[in-house]
CSV table of C-alpha atoms in Angstrom, one decimal:
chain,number,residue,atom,x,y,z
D,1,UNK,CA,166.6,103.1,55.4
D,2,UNK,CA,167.5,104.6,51.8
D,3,UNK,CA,171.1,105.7,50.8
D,4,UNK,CA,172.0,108.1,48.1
D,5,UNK,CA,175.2,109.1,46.2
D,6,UNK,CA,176.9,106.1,47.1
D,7,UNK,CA,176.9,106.3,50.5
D,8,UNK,CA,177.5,110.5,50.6
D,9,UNK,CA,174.7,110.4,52.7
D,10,UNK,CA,172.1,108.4,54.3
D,11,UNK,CA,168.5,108.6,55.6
D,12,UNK,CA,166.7,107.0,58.9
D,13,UNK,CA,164.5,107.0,61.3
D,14,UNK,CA,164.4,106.1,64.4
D,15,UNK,CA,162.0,107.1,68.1
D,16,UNK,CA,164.0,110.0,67.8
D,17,UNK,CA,162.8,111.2,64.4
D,18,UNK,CA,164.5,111.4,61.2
D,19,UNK,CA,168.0,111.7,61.4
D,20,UNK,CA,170.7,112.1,58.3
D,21,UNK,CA,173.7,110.5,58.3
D,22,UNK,CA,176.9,112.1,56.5
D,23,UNK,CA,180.4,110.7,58.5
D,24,UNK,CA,182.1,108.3,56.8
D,25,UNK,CA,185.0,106.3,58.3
D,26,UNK,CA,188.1,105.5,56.2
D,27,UNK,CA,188.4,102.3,57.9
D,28,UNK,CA,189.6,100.5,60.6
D,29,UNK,CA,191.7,102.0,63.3
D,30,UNK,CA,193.1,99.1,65.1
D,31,UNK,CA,192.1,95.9,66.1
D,32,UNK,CA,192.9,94.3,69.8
D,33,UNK,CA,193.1,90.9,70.9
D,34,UNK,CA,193.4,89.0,74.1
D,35,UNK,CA,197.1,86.8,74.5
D,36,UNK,CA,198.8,84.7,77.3
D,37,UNK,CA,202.2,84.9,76.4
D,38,UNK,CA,203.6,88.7,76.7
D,39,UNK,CA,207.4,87.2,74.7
D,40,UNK,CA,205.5,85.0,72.5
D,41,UNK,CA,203.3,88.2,70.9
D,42,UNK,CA,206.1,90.1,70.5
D,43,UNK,CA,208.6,87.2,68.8
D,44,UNK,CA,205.5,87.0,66.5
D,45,UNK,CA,204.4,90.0,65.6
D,46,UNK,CA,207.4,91.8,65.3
D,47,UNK,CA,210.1,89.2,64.8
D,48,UNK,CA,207.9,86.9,62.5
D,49,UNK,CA,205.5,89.7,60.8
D,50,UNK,CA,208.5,92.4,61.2
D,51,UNK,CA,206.2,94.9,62.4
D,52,UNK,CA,207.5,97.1,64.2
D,53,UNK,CA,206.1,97.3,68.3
D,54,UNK,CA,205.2,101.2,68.1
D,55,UNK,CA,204.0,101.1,71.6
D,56,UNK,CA,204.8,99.7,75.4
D,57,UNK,CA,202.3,100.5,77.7
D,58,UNK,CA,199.6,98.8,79.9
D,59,UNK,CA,196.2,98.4,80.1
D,60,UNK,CA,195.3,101.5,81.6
D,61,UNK,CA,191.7,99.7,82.9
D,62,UNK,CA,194.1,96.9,84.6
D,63,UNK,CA,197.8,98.0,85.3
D,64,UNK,CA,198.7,94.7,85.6
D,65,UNK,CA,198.6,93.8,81.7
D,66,UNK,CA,200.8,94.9,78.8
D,67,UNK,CA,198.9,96.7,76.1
D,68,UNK,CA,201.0,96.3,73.5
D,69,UNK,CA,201.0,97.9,69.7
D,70,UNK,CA,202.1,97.0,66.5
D,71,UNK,CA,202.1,98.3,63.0
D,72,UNK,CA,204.5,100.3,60.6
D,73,UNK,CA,207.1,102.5,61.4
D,74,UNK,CA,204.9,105.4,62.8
D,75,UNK,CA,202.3,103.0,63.9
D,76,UNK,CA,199.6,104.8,61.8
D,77,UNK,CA,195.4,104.1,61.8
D,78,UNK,CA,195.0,101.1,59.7
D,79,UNK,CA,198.2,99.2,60.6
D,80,UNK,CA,197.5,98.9,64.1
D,81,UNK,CA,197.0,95.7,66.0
D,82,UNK,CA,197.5,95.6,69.9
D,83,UNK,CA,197.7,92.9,72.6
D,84,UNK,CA,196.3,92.3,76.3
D,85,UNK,CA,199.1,89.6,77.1
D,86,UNK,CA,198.5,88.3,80.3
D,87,UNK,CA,200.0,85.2,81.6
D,88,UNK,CA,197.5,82.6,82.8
D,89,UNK,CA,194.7,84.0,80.6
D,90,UNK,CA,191.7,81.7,79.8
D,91,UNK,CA,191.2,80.2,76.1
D,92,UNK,CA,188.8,82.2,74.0
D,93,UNK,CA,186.6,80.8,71.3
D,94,UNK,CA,186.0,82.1,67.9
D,95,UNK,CA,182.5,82.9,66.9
D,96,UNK,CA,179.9,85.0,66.6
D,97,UNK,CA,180.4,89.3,68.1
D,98,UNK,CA,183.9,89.1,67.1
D,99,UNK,CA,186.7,89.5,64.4
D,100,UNK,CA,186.7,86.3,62.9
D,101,UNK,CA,190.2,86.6,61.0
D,102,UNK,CA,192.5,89.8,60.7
D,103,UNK,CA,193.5,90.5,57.3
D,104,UNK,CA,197.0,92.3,56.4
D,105,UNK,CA,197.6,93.2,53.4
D,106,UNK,CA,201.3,93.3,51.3
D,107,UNK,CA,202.6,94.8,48.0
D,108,UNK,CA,202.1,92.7,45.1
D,109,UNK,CA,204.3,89.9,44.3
D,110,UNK,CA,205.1,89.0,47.7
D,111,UNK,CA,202.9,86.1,48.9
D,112,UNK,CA,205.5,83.8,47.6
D,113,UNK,CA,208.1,85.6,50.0
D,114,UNK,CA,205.5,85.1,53.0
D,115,UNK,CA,204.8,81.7,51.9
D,116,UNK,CA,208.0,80.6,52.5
D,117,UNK,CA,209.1,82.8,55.7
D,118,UNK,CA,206.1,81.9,57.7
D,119,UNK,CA,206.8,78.0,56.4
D,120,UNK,CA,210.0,78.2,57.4
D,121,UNK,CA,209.1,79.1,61.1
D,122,UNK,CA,207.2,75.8,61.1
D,123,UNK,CA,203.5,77.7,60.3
D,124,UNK,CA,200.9,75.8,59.0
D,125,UNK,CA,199.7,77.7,56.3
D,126,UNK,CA,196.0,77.4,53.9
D,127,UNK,CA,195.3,78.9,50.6
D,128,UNK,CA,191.9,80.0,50.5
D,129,UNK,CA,189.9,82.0,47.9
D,130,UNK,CA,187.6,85.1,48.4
D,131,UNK,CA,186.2,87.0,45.7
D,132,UNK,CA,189.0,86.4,43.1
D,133,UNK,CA,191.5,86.9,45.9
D,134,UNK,CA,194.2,84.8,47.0
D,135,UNK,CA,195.0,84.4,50.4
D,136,UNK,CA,197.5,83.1,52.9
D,137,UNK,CA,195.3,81.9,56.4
D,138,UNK,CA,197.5,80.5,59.4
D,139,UNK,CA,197.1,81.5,63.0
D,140,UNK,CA,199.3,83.2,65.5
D,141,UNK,CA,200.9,81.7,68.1
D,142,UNK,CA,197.9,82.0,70.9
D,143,UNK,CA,195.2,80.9,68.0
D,144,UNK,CA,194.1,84.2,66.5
D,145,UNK,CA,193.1,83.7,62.9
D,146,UNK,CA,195.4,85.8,60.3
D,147,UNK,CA,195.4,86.0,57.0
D,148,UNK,CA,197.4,88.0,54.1
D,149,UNK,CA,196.2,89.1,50.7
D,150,UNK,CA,198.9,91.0,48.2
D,151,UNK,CA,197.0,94.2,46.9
D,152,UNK,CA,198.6,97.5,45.2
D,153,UNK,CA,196.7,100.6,47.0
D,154,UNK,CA,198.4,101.2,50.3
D,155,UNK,CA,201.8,103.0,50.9
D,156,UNK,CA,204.6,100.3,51.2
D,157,UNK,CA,205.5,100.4,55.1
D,158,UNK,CA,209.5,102.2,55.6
D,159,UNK,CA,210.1,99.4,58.5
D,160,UNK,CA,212.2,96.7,57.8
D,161,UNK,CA,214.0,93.7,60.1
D,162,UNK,CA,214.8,90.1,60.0
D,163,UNK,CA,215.5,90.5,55.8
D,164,UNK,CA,212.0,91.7,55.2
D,165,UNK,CA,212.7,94.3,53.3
D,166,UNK,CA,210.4,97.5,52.5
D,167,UNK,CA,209.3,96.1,49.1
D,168,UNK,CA,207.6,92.8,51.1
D,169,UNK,CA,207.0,94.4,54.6
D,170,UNK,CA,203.3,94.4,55.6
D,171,UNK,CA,201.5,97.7,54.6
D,172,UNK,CA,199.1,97.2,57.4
D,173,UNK,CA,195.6,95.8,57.2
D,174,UNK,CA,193.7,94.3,54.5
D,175,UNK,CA,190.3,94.5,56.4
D,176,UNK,CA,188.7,91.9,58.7
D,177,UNK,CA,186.2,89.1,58.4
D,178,UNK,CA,183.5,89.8,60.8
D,179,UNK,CA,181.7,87.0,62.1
D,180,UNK,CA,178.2,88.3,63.2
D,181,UNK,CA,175.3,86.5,65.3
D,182,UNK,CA,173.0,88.8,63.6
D,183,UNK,CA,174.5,89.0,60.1
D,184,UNK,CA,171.7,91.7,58.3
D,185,UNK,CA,172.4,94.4,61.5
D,186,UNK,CA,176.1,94.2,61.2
D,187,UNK,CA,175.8,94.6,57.8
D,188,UNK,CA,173.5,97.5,57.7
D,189,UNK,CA,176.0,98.8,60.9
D,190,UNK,CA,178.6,98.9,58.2
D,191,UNK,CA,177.1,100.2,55.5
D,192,UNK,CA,174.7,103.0,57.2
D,193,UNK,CA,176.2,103.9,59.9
D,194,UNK,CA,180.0,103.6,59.2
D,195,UNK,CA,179.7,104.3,55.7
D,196,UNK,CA,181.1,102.0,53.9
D,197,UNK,CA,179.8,100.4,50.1
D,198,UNK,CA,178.6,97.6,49.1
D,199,UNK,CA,180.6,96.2,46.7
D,200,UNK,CA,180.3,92.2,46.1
D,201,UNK,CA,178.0,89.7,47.4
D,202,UNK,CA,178.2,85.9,46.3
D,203,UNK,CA,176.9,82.5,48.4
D,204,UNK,CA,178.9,83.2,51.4
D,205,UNK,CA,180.1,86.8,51.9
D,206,UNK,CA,179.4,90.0,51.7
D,207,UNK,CA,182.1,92.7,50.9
D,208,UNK,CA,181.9,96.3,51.7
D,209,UNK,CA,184.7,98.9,50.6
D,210,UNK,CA,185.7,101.7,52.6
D,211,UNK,CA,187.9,105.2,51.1
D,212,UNK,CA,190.9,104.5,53.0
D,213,UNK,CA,193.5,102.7,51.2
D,214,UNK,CA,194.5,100.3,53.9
D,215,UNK,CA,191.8,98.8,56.7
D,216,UNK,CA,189.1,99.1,54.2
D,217,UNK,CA,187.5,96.2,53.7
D,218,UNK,CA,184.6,94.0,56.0
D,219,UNK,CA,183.8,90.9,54.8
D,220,UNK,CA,180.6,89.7,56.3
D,221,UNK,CA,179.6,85.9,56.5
D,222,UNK,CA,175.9,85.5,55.3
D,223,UNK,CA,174.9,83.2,57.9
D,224,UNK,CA,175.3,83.6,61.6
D,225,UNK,CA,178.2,82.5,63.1
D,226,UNK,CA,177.6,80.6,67.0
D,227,UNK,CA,178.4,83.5,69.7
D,228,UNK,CA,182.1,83.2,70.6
D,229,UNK,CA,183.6,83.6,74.3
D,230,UNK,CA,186.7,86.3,75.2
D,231,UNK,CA,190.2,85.1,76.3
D,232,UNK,CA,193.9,84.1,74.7
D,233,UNK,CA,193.7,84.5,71.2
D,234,UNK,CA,190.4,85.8,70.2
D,235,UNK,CA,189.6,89.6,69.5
D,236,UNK,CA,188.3,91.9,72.0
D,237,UNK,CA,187.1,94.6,69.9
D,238,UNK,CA,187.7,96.7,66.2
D,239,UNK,CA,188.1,100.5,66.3
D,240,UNK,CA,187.3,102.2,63.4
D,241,UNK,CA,188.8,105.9,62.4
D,242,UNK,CA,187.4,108.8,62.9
D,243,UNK,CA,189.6,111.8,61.4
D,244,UNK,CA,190.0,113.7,64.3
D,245,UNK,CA,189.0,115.4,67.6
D,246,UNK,CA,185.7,117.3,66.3
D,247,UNK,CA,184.2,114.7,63.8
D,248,UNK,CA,185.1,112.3,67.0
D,249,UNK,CA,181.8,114.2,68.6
D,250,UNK,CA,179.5,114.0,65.8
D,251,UNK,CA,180.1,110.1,65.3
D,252,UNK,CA,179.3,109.6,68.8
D,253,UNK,CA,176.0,112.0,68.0
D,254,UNK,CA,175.4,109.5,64.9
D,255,UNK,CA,176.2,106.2,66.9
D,256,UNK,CA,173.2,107.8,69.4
D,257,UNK,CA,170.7,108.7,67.0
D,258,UNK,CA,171.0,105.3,65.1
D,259,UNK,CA,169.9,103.6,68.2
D,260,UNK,CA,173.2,102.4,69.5
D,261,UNK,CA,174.5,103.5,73.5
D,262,UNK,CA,177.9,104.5,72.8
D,263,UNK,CA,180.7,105.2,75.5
D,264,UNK,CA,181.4,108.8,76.7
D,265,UNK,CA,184.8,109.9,75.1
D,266,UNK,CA,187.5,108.2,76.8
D,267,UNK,CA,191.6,109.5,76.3
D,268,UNK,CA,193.1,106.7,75.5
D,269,UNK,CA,196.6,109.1,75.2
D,270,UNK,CA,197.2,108.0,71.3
D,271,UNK,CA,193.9,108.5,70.4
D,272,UNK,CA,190.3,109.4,71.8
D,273,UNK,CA,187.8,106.5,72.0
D,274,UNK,CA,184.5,105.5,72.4
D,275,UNK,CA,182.8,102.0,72.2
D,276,UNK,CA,179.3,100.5,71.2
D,277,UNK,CA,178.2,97.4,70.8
D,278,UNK,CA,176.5,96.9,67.8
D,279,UNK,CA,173.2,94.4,67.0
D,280,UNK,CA,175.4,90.6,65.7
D,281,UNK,CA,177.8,91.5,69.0
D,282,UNK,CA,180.6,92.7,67.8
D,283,UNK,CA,182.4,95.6,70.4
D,284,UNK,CA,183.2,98.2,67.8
D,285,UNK,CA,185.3,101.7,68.8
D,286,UNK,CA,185.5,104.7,67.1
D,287,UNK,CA,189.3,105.9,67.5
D,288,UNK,CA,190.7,109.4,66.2
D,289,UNK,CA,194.0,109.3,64.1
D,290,UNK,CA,195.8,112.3,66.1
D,291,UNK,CA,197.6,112.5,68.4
D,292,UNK,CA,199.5,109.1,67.2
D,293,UNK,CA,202.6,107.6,69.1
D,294,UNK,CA,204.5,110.1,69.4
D,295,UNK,CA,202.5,111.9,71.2
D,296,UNK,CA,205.0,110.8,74.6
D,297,UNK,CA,208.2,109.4,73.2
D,298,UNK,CA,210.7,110.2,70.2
D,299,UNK,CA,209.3,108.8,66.8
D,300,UNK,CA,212.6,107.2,66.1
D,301,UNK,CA,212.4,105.2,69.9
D,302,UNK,CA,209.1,104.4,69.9
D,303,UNK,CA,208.0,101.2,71.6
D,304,UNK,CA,211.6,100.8,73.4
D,305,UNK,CA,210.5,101.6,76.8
D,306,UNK,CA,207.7,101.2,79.1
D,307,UNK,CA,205.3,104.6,79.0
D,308,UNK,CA,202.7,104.9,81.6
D,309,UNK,CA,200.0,107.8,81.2
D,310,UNK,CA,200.9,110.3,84.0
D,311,UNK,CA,199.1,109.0,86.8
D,312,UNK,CA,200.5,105.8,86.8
D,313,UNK,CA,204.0,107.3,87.1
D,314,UNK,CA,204.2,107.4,91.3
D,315,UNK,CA,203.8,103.6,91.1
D,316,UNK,CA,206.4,103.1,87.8
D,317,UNK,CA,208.4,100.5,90.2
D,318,UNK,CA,205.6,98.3,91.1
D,319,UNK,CA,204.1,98.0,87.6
D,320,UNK,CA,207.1,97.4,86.0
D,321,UNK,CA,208.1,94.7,88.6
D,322,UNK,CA,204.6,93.1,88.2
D,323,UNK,CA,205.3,92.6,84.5
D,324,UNK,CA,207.1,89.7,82.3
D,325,UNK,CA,210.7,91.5,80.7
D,326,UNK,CA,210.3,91.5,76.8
D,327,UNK,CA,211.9,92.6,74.5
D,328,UNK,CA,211.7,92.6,70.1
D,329,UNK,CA,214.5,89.9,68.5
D,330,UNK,CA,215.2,88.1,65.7
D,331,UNK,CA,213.1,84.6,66.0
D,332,UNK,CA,215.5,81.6,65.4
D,333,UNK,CA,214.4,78.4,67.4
D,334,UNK,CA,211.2,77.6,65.3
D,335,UNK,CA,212.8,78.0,61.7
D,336,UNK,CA,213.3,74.4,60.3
C-alpha cells in the first residue's frame, strides 16, 4: 500500500483489483461501553464528568437495556459516549479488540480543577506521560479506563452543572488508546482506510492524527495486547464519523473493497450505522453526524424523558416498567 499527499488519497489492492481510497473520517463518532449499574453511570458521567445525558433510550437490539448517551449540550460527533447498563451484567476484561482507555479532552489550564474534583469524590487518580502530554488516568465506577489531557483545539462545551463551569467543562474526546491483538493491521486500518496520519512513533505507541478538532487522535500500543472478553465496564465498540448520509455509502463501498465485511446500513434514529470488525479485533462503526438528538425531542429537553423509536411505542408501559428509574443529580455521598 502507498499513500500520497498526506493521506488525500491512498492506493491498494486487493482480489478485487486496484481500488483508491479518498474518504477521510474526522474522527470518532462515539464510543459505547457495557455497565451494570443504570444510577451509577448516570451519577458519573453526568454528575461527576458534568456531561450532559443527551439521550434516554434503549437498546433497540434488546428492549430490556438502557442505551444511554452522553456528551455536550447538543450531544455532538466526537463528545459522545453511551452506555448498555444492565443490572446483573457479567465483568468484562480489558485487552486486546477493544478501547483500552477513553480519552476526553479539556481547555487548557484545567487539569488542576479535575485533579481536585475527581479527588474529592474519593477517585484514585495516575499521572501518566504520553508523547509530551500530561494526563489524568482513573476509572469509572464499573472499571472502564478514562483518562483526560488539557488541549486548546476543540470548541469549549456551553453545558455546565455541579460548579463546572464552561471554561473547565469537558470539550469531548481526546481520542482513544486502542489496544489491538494484531497491532500492524489496526494500524494500517487507521491510517489507510480511515484516513488518519501518522504523526509520532516512540518505544511504545504509535499516534495518528485525524482533521477533526475533537476525537482525533488513536494511540496504538506497539505490542499486542492479550484478547479481552465483553461485559460491565469494558467497551463494546468505536464509531467513527462519517459526514453524512451519501459519503455513509461510499465508506461502506471502501470498508468492502479493503477486504473488510461491513454491516448493511442500519437506522440507528440519531444517526445511520454500519459495523466491521477490523484485523487486531476491535468492532469499529462508521456513524453519520445528522440527524443528531434532536431529531425526536426539543434540543433544550433532551435526555429528560424516555424515547422509544416508533415501533416500540405500543409496548411504552412494559419497557418502562422493566427498567431501573434514573434520573441526573448532583453527586454528594462519595466527596470526602
Amino acid at each position: 500500500m502507498t499513500n500520497a499527499g498526506k493521506n488525500e488519497w491512498t492506493i491498494f489492492q486487493n482480489s478485487k483489483g486496484v481500488y483508491k481510497m479518498t474518504l477521510q473520517t474526522a474522527g470518532i463518532h462515539h464510543i459505547t461501553a457495557f455497565a451494570s449499574d443504570p444510577q451509577g453511570i448516570v451519577d458519573f458521567y453526568a454528575g461527576i464528568l458534568g456531561l450532559r445525558m443527551v439521550k434516554k433510550t434503549i437498546n433497540f437490539d434488546a428492549p430490556e437495556v438502557y442505551h444511554l448517551y452522553f456528551g455536550n449540550e447538543g450531544g455532538s460527533p466526537g463528545t459522545i459516549i453511551t452506555f448498555f447498563p444492565s443490572a446483573g451484567s457479567r465483568k468484562g476484561r480489558i485487552g486486546g479488540g477493544q478501547v483500552g482507555v477513553t480519552t476526553f479532552v479539556v481547555p487548557q489550564g484545567s487539569l488542576g480543577f479535575w485533579q481536585n474534583r475527581l479527588e474529592s469524590f474519593g477517585i484514585t487518580l495516575t499521572k501518566a506521560s504520553r508523547f509530551s502530554e500530561q494526563f489524568l488516568q482513573f476509572t469509572d465506577n464499573e472499571g472502564l479506563s478514562l483518562e483526560i489531557v488539557e488541549r486548546e483545539a476543540g470548541v469549549n462545551s456551553t453545558w455546565s452543572f455541579d460548579g463546572i463551569t464552561t471554561d473547565k467543562a469537558i470539550k469531548g474526546f481526546g481520542g482513544a488508546v486502542l489496544f489491538s491483538t494484531n497491532p500492524s493491521k489496526t494500524m494500517d486500518a487507521v491510517e489507510h482506510l480511515l484516513g488518519f496520519n501518522k504523526i509520532e512513533e516512540d518505544a511504545t505507541y504509535a499516534r495518528f492524527q485525524s482533521n477533526g478538532e475533537v476525537g482525533n487522535f488513536a494511540d496504538i500500543p506497539l505490542a499486542a495486547v492479550e484478547r479481552g472478553s465483553d461485559g460491565a465496564g469494558a467497551v463494546h465498540h468505536i464509531a467513527w464519523r462519517a459526514k453524512d448520509f451519501e459519503q455513509h455509502l461510499e465508506w461502506r463501498s471502501a470498508v468492502e473493497a479493503y477486504g473488510y465485511h461491513p454491516t448493511p446500513v442500519i437506522d440507528r434514529q440519531y444517526f445511520n450505522a454500519l459495523y466491521f470488525r477490523e484485523a487486531g479485533g476491535i468492532l469499529f462503526e462508521i456513524a453519520t453526524d445528522p440527524p443528531g438528538f434532536a431529531n425526536d425531542e426539543p434540543a433544550e429537553s433532551l435526555g429528560e424523558k424516555l424515547m422509544l423509536p416508533e415501533w416500540y411505542e405500543p409496548h411504552r408501559a412494559q419497557i418502562e416498567a422493566n427498567l431501573y428509574p434514573i434520573k441526573v443529580r448532583v453527586v454528594e455521598a462519595n466527596r470526602k
